[in-house]
């Protein structure tokens, strides 16, 4: 009797997996078309035509200037401007994450992203990040999901940082509206940053590399009870309840303190000190995708030298306090501290490269 019923159940299981994967791919493609690909194509065409970036400096919203003390007004105006810029990408990221957790078999993503060496895992995660083109905060839910499904820290953190640093749209924007040296620095040091962070995290956490997992029974990342729809709803609610509150609080805090933070990057500091301060401040601030372009242009007009600009070109998009808060539990504080330290160091490298160019 079991032989007669086993085949239909296997067929039903495969059909369910096929439908789940199809839905996940559809969410990915349709969501990114709406939130990223179509808007960025329009921005790229406009930048090519005008050679001007229309976006404003988000650090100056609400009339906040360098040296201003933290205020509720500074926090709320920044939060509103930031959320208005990133909410489509955040919605898509949450939907992709919930779809992967509920509808894609557990072993599939580790089989694709977990490579035998740390460098190859970093490359796999970095390449996988390029189509989504998110900031680190929007990429955080997906990175958390990758860890839950068994993807190594090296590959997952490469995906997390690859989203902003290897974003092909931002490279195109920079090419059209900024000096060519900015684009080359971002491309070269961005690739090096993603690889160095992933390898360093892998070494510090003791993961020397992992080969593709052996074939195993199909299982799903979270509770398998209930229908795929109920699993999806549970996954989405869990992501919203765990990640979004701390994310909102940290964005408010950073926005409130931005007057003090921006002061550290002003030309009143000189030499190596301002470069180091710029690298550190860049890892604290949170910006939307391509938000570094008007910030760097504003600083360049103020007379800030190429050293701080090169540091901010790497550290501003790479790491932020809200992004760190969202992924810290999944990666562990040792991995996050290592990643942050390496990003600061690579910011100094970016300063050197841009200064030479």
Coordinates of C-alpha atoms in Angstrom, one line a residue:
X1 CA 0.0 0.0 0.0
X2 CA 2.8 2.3 0.8
X3 CA 4.3 1.8 -2.6
X4 CA 1.1 2.9 -4.2
X5 CA 0.8 6.1 -2.2
X6 CA 4.5 7.0 -2.1
X7 CA 4.7 8.0 -5.7
X8 CA 1.7 10.4 -5.7
X9 CA 3.0 12.0 -2.5
X10 CA 6.5 12.4 -4.1
X11 CA 4.9 13.9 -7.2
X12 CA 2.8 16.3 -5.0
X13 CA 5.9 17.2 -3.1
X14 CA 7.8 18.0 -6.2
X15 CA 4.9 20.0 -7.6
X16 CA 4.7 22.0 -4.4
X17 CA 8.5 22.7 -4.5
X18 CA 8.2 23.8 -8.1
X19 CA 5.3 26.2 -7.4
X20 CA 7.1 27.6 -4.3
X21 CA 10.3 28.2 -6.3
X22 CA 8.3 29.8 -9.1
X23 CA 6.5 32.1 -6.7
X24 CA 9.9 33.1 -5.0
X25 CA 11.4 33.9 -8.4
X26 CA 8.4 35.9 -9.4
X27 CA 8.5 37.9 -6.2
X28 CA 12.2 38.5 -6.8
X29 CA 11.9 39.6 -10.4
X30 CA 8.6 41.6 -10.2
X31 CA 9.6 43.2 -6.9
X32 CA 13.0 44.3 -8.1
X33 CA 11.6 45.5 -11.4
X34 CA 9.3 47.8 -9.4
X35 CA 11.7 48.9 -6.7
X36 CA 15.1 48.9 -8.4
X37 CA 15.6 48.0 -12.0
X38 CA 13.0 50.3 -13.7
X39 CA 13.6 53.4 -11.5
X40 CA 17.4 53.0 -11.8
X41 CA 17.3 52.6 -15.5
X42 CA 15.4 55.9 -15.7
X43 CA 17.9 57.6 -13.3
X44 CA 20.8 56.3 -15.4
X45 CA 19.3 57.6 -18.6
X46 CA 18.7 61.0 -17.0
X47 CA 22.2 61.1 -15.6
X48 CA 23.7 60.2 -19.0
X49 CA 21.7 63.1 -20.6
X50 CA 22.3 65.8 -18.0
X51 CA 25.5 64.6 -16.3
X52 CA 23.9 65.9 -13.1
X53 CA 22.6 64.0 -10.0
X54 CA 19.2 65.2 -9.1
X55 CA 19.2 63.7 -5.6
X56 CA 19.8 65.9 -2.5
X57 CA 22.1 65.4 0.5
X58 CA 20.1 63.4 3.0
X59 CA 22.3 64.5 5.8
X60 CA 21.1 68.0 5.4
X61 CA 17.4 67.4 5.5
X62 CA 15.5 69.4 8.1
X63 CA 18.0 72.2 8.0
X64 CA 20.5 70.3 10.1
X65 CA 24.1 71.6 9.7
X66 CA 27.5 70.4 10.9
X67 CA 27.9 70.8 14.6
X68 CA 24.1 70.9 15.4
X69 CA 23.3 69.0 18.6
X70 CA 21.0 66.0 18.5
X71 CA 17.3 66.8 18.5
X72 CA 14.0 65.1 17.9
X73 CA 13.4 67.2 14.8
X74 CA 16.7 66.1 13.3
X75 CA 15.9 62.4 14.0
X76 CA 12.4 62.5 12.7
X77 CA 13.1 64.5 9.5
X78 CA 16.0 62.2 8.7
X79 CA 13.8 59.1 9.4
X80 CA 11.1 60.4 7.1
X81 CA 13.5 61.3 4.2
X82 CA 15.3 58.0 4.6
X83 CA 12.2 55.8 4.8
X84 CA 10.6 57.6 1.8
X85 CA 13.6 56.7 -0.2
X86 CA 14.1 53.0 0.8
X87 CA 10.6 51.7 1.6
X88 CA 10.0 50.0 -1.8
X89 CA 13.3 48.1 -1.5
X90 CA 12.6 47.2 2.1
X91 CA 9.2 45.8 1.3
X92 CA 10.6 43.7 -1.5
X93 CA 13.5 42.5 0.7
X94 CA 11.0 41.3 3.3
X95 CA 8.9 39.5 0.8
X96 CA 11.9 37.8 -0.8
X97 CA 13.1 36.8 2.6
X98 CA 9.8 35.3 3.7
X99 CA 9.4 33.5 0.3
X100 CA 12.8 31.9 0.6
X101 CA 12.2 30.8 4.2
X102 CA 8.8 29.4 3.5
X103 CA 8.9 28.2 -0.1
X104 CA 12.5 27.2 -1.0
X105 CA 14.0 23.9 0.3
X106 CA 16.6 24.4 3.0
X107 CA 19.6 22.8 1.2
X108 CA 19.3 24.7 -2.1
X109 CA 20.9 28.1 -1.2
X110 CA 23.8 26.5 0.8
X111 CA 24.5 24.2 -2.2
X112 CA 24.8 27.3 -4.5
X113 CA 26.7 29.7 -2.2
X114 CA 28.8 27.6 0.1
X115 CA 32.0 27.0 -1.7
X116 CA 35.1 25.0 -0.8
X117 CA 37.3 28.1 -0.1
X118 CA 36.6 31.4 1.6
X119 CA 37.5 33.4 -1.5
X120 CA 35.2 31.4 -3.7
X121 CA 32.4 31.7 -1.1
X122 CA 33.0 35.5 -1.1
X123 CA 32.8 35.6 -4.9
X124 CA 29.6 33.6 -4.9
X125 CA 27.9 35.8 -2.3
X126 CA 29.2 39.0 -4.1
X127 CA 28.0 37.9 -7.5
X128 CA 24.6 36.8 -6.1
X129 CA 24.2 40.3 -4.5
X130 CA 24.6 42.3 -7.7
X131 CA 21.1 42.0 -9.2
X132 CA 19.3 43.2 -6.0
X133 CA 21.3 46.4 -5.7
X134 CA 20.0 47.3 -2.2
X135 CA 21.5 49.3 0.7
X136 CA 22.8 47.2 3.6
X137 CA 19.7 47.9 5.7
X138 CA 17.4 46.6 2.9
X139 CA 19.7 43.7 2.2
X140 CA 19.8 42.7 5.9
X141 CA 16.6 40.7 6.0
X142 CA 17.8 38.6 3.0
X143 CA 21.3 38.2 4.6
X144 CA 19.6 37.0 7.9
X145 CA 17.5 34.5 5.8
X146 CA 20.7 33.2 4.1
X147 CA 22.2 32.5 7.5
X148 CA 19.0 30.7 8.7
X149 CA 19.1 28.4 5.7
X150 CA 22.7 27.4 6.4
X151 CA 24.7 29.7 4.1
X152 CA 28.2 30.3 5.7
X153 CA 29.0 33.7 7.2
X154 CA 31.6 34.3 4.5
X155 CA 29.1 34.0 1.6
X156 CA 26.2 35.7 3.5
X157 CA 28.3 38.7 4.5
X158 CA 29.6 39.0 1.0
X159 CA 26.0 39.1 -0.2
X160 CA 25.2 41.7 2.5
X161 CA 28.1 44.1 1.6
X162 CA 28.1 43.3 -2.1
X163 CA 24.6 44.8 -2.5
X164 CA 25.8 48.4 -1.9
X165 CA 29.5 48.1 -2.9
X166 CA 29.1 46.1 -6.1
X167 CA 25.9 47.8 -7.1
X168 CA 26.2 48.2 -10.9
X169 CA 23.6 51.0 -11.0
X170 CA 25.7 53.1 -8.6
X171 CA 28.8 52.6 -10.7
X172 CA 26.9 53.8 -13.7
X173 CA 25.6 56.8 -11.8
X174 CA 29.1 57.7 -10.7
X175 CA 30.5 57.3 -14.2
X176 CA 28.0 59.8 -15.6
X177 CA 27.9 62.5 -12.8
X178 CA 31.2 62.3 -11.0
X179 CA 35.0 62.2 -11.9
X180 CA 36.1 58.9 -13.4
X181 CA 38.5 58.5 -10.5
X182 CA 35.5 58.0 -8.1
X183 CA 34.1 55.2 -10.3
X184 CA 37.4 53.4 -10.6
X185 CA 38.1 53.7 -6.9
X186 CA 34.6 52.4 -6.0
X187 CA 34.9 49.4 -8.4
X188 CA 38.4 48.3 -7.4
X189 CA 38.2 48.9 -3.6
X190 CA 34.6 47.7 -3.5
X191 CA 35.5 44.3 -4.9
X192 CA 38.5 44.1 -2.6
X193 CA 36.4 45.1 0.4
X194 CA 33.7 42.4 -0.2
X195 CA 36.4 39.7 -0.6
X196 CA 38.6 40.9 2.4
X197 CA 35.6 41.2 4.7
X198 CA 34.3 37.7 3.8
X199 CA 37.7 36.0 4.2
X200 CA 38.4 37.8 7.4
X201 CA 35.1 36.9 8.9
X202 CA 35.5 33.3 7.8
X203 CA 39.0 33.1 9.4
X204 CA 38.0 34.8 12.7
X205 CA 34.9 32.6 13.1
X206 CA 36.8 29.4 12.3
X207 CA 35.0 28.7 9.0
X208 CA 37.8 27.8 6.6
X209 CA 35.4 27.1 3.7
X210 CA 32.7 24.6 3.1
X211 CA 32.0 22.5 0.1
X212 CA 28.6 22.1 -1.4
X213 CA 26.4 20.1 1.0
X214 CA 25.7 16.5 0.1
X215 CA 22.3 15.6 -1.3
X216 CA 19.7 15.4 1.5
X217 CA 16.0 15.2 2.0
X218 CA 14.0 18.3 1.1
X219 CA 13.4 20.4 4.2
X220 CA 12.3 24.0 4.7
X221 CA 14.2 26.5 6.8
X222 CA 11.5 27.1 9.4
X223 CA 8.5 25.3 10.9
X224 CA 7.2 22.9 8.2
X225 CA 3.8 22.6 9.8
X226 CA 0.9 24.2 7.9
X227 CA 0.5 25.2 4.3
X228 CA 3.1 27.2 2.3
X229 CA 0.9 30.3 2.7
X230 CA 0.8 30.0 6.5
X231 CA 4.6 29.4 6.6
X232 CA 5.1 32.5 4.5
X233 CA 2.9 34.7 6.8
X234 CA 4.7 33.4 9.9
X235 CA 8.1 34.1 8.3
X236 CA 7.0 37.6 7.3
X237 CA 5.6 38.4 10.7
X238 CA 8.7 37.2 12.4
X239 CA 11.0 39.3 10.2
X240 CA 8.8 42.4 10.8
X241 CA 8.5 42.0 14.5
X242 CA 12.2 41.2 15.1
X243 CA 14.0 43.4 12.6
X244 CA 11.9 46.5 12.0
X245 CA 11.6 47.9 15.5
X246 CA 15.3 48.0 16.2
X247 CA 16.0 49.2 12.7
X248 CA 13.6 52.2 13.1
X249 CA 15.1 53.1 16.5
X250 CA 18.7 53.1 15.2
X251 CA 17.8 55.2 12.1
X252 CA 16.2 57.8 14.5
X253 CA 19.3 57.8 16.7
X254 CA 21.7 58.2 13.7
X255 CA 19.5 60.9 12.2
X256 CA 19.4 62.8 15.5
X257 CA 23.2 62.7 15.9
X258 CA 24.1 63.4 12.3
X259 CA 25.1 67.1 13.0
X260 CA 27.8 65.9 15.3
X261 CA 28.9 63.1 13.0
X262 CA 29.1 65.3 9.9
X263 CA 31.3 67.8 11.9
X264 CA 34.1 65.2 12.0
X265 CA 34.4 65.2 8.2
X266 CA 34.8 68.9 7.8
X267 CA 37.9 70.5 6.4
X268 CA 38.8 71.9 9.8
X269 CA 40.6 68.6 10.4
X270 CA 43.8 67.9 8.5
X271 CA 45.9 65.2 7.1
X272 CA 45.6 61.6 8.2
X273 CA 43.2 62.5 11.1
X274 CA 40.4 63.6 8.8
X275 CA 40.8 60.5 6.7
X276 CA 40.6 58.2 9.7
X277 CA 37.6 60.1 11.1
X278 CA 35.8 60.0 7.7
X279 CA 36.4 56.2 7.5
X280 CA 34.9 55.7 11.0
X281 CA 32.0 58.1 10.5
X282 CA 31.1 56.4 7.2
X283 CA 30.6 53.1 9.0
X284 CA 28.2 54.8 11.5
X285 CA 25.9 56.7 9.1
X286 CA 23.0 55.1 7.2
X287 CA 22.2 56.3 3.7
X288 CA 19.9 55.0 0.9
X289 CA 21.3 53.5 -2.3
X290 CA 23.4 56.1 -4.2
X291 CA 22.9 58.5 -1.2
X292 CA 26.7 58.9 -1.1
X293 CA 26.8 60.7 -4.4
X294 CA 25.2 64.0 -3.3
X295 CA 27.0 63.8 0.1
X296 CA 30.4 63.5 -1.6
X297 CA 29.6 66.2 -4.1
X298 CA 28.6 68.6 -1.3
X299 CA 31.8 67.8 0.6
X300 CA 33.9 68.3 -2.5
X301 CA 32.3 71.8 -3.0
X302 CA 33.3 72.6 0.6
X303 CA 36.9 71.8 -0.2
X304 CA 37.3 68.4 1.4
X305 CA 40.3 66.7 -0.1
X306 CA 40.3 63.4 -2.0
X307 CA 41.5 61.4 1.0
X308 CA 38.3 61.7 3.0
X309 CA 36.2 61.5 -0.1
X310 CA 37.8 58.2 -1.0
X311 CA 37.2 56.9 2.5
X312 CA 33.5 57.9 2.5
X313 CA 33.1 56.5 -1.0
X314 CA 33.7 53.0 0.5
X315 CA 32.5 53.2 4.1
X316 CA 29.3 55.3 3.6
X317 CA 27.4 52.6 1.7
X318 CA 29.1 49.5 3.2
X319 CA 28.2 49.4 6.9
X320 CA 25.8 51.4 9.2
X321 CA 24.7 51.2 12.8
X322 CA 21.1 50.2 11.8
X323 CA 22.3 47.6 9.4
X324 CA 24.6 46.1 12.0
X325 CA 21.8 46.0 14.5
X326 CA 19.6 44.0 12.1
X327 CA 22.2 41.3 11.3
X328 CA 24.2 41.0 14.5
X329 CA 22.3 38.1 16.0
X330 CA 22.6 36.1 12.8
X331 CA 26.3 36.7 12.2
X332 CA 27.5 37.1 15.8
X333 CA 29.2 40.1 17.2
X334 CA 32.7 38.8 16.5
X335 CA 31.9 38.6 12.8
X336 CA 30.3 42.0 12.8
X337 CA 33.2 43.6 14.7
X338 CA 35.7 42.0 12.2
X339 CA 33.6 43.2 9.3
X340 CA 33.4 46.7 10.6
X341 CA 37.1 46.9 11.3
X342 CA 38.0 45.6 7.8
X343 CA 35.6 48.1 6.2
X344 CA 37.3 51.0 8.0
X345 CA 40.7 49.7 6.8
X346 CA 39.4 49.4 3.3
X347 CA 38.1 53.0 3.6
X348 CA 41.6 54.1 4.2
X349 CA 42.7 52.1 1.2
X350 CA 40.0 53.9 -0.8
X351 CA 41.4 57.2 0.4
X352 CA 44.9 56.2 -0.8
X353 CA 43.7 55.0 -4.2
X354 CA 41.6 58.1 -4.9
X355 CA 44.5 60.4 -3.8
X356 CA 46.9 58.6 -6.1
X357 CA 44.4 58.7 -9.0

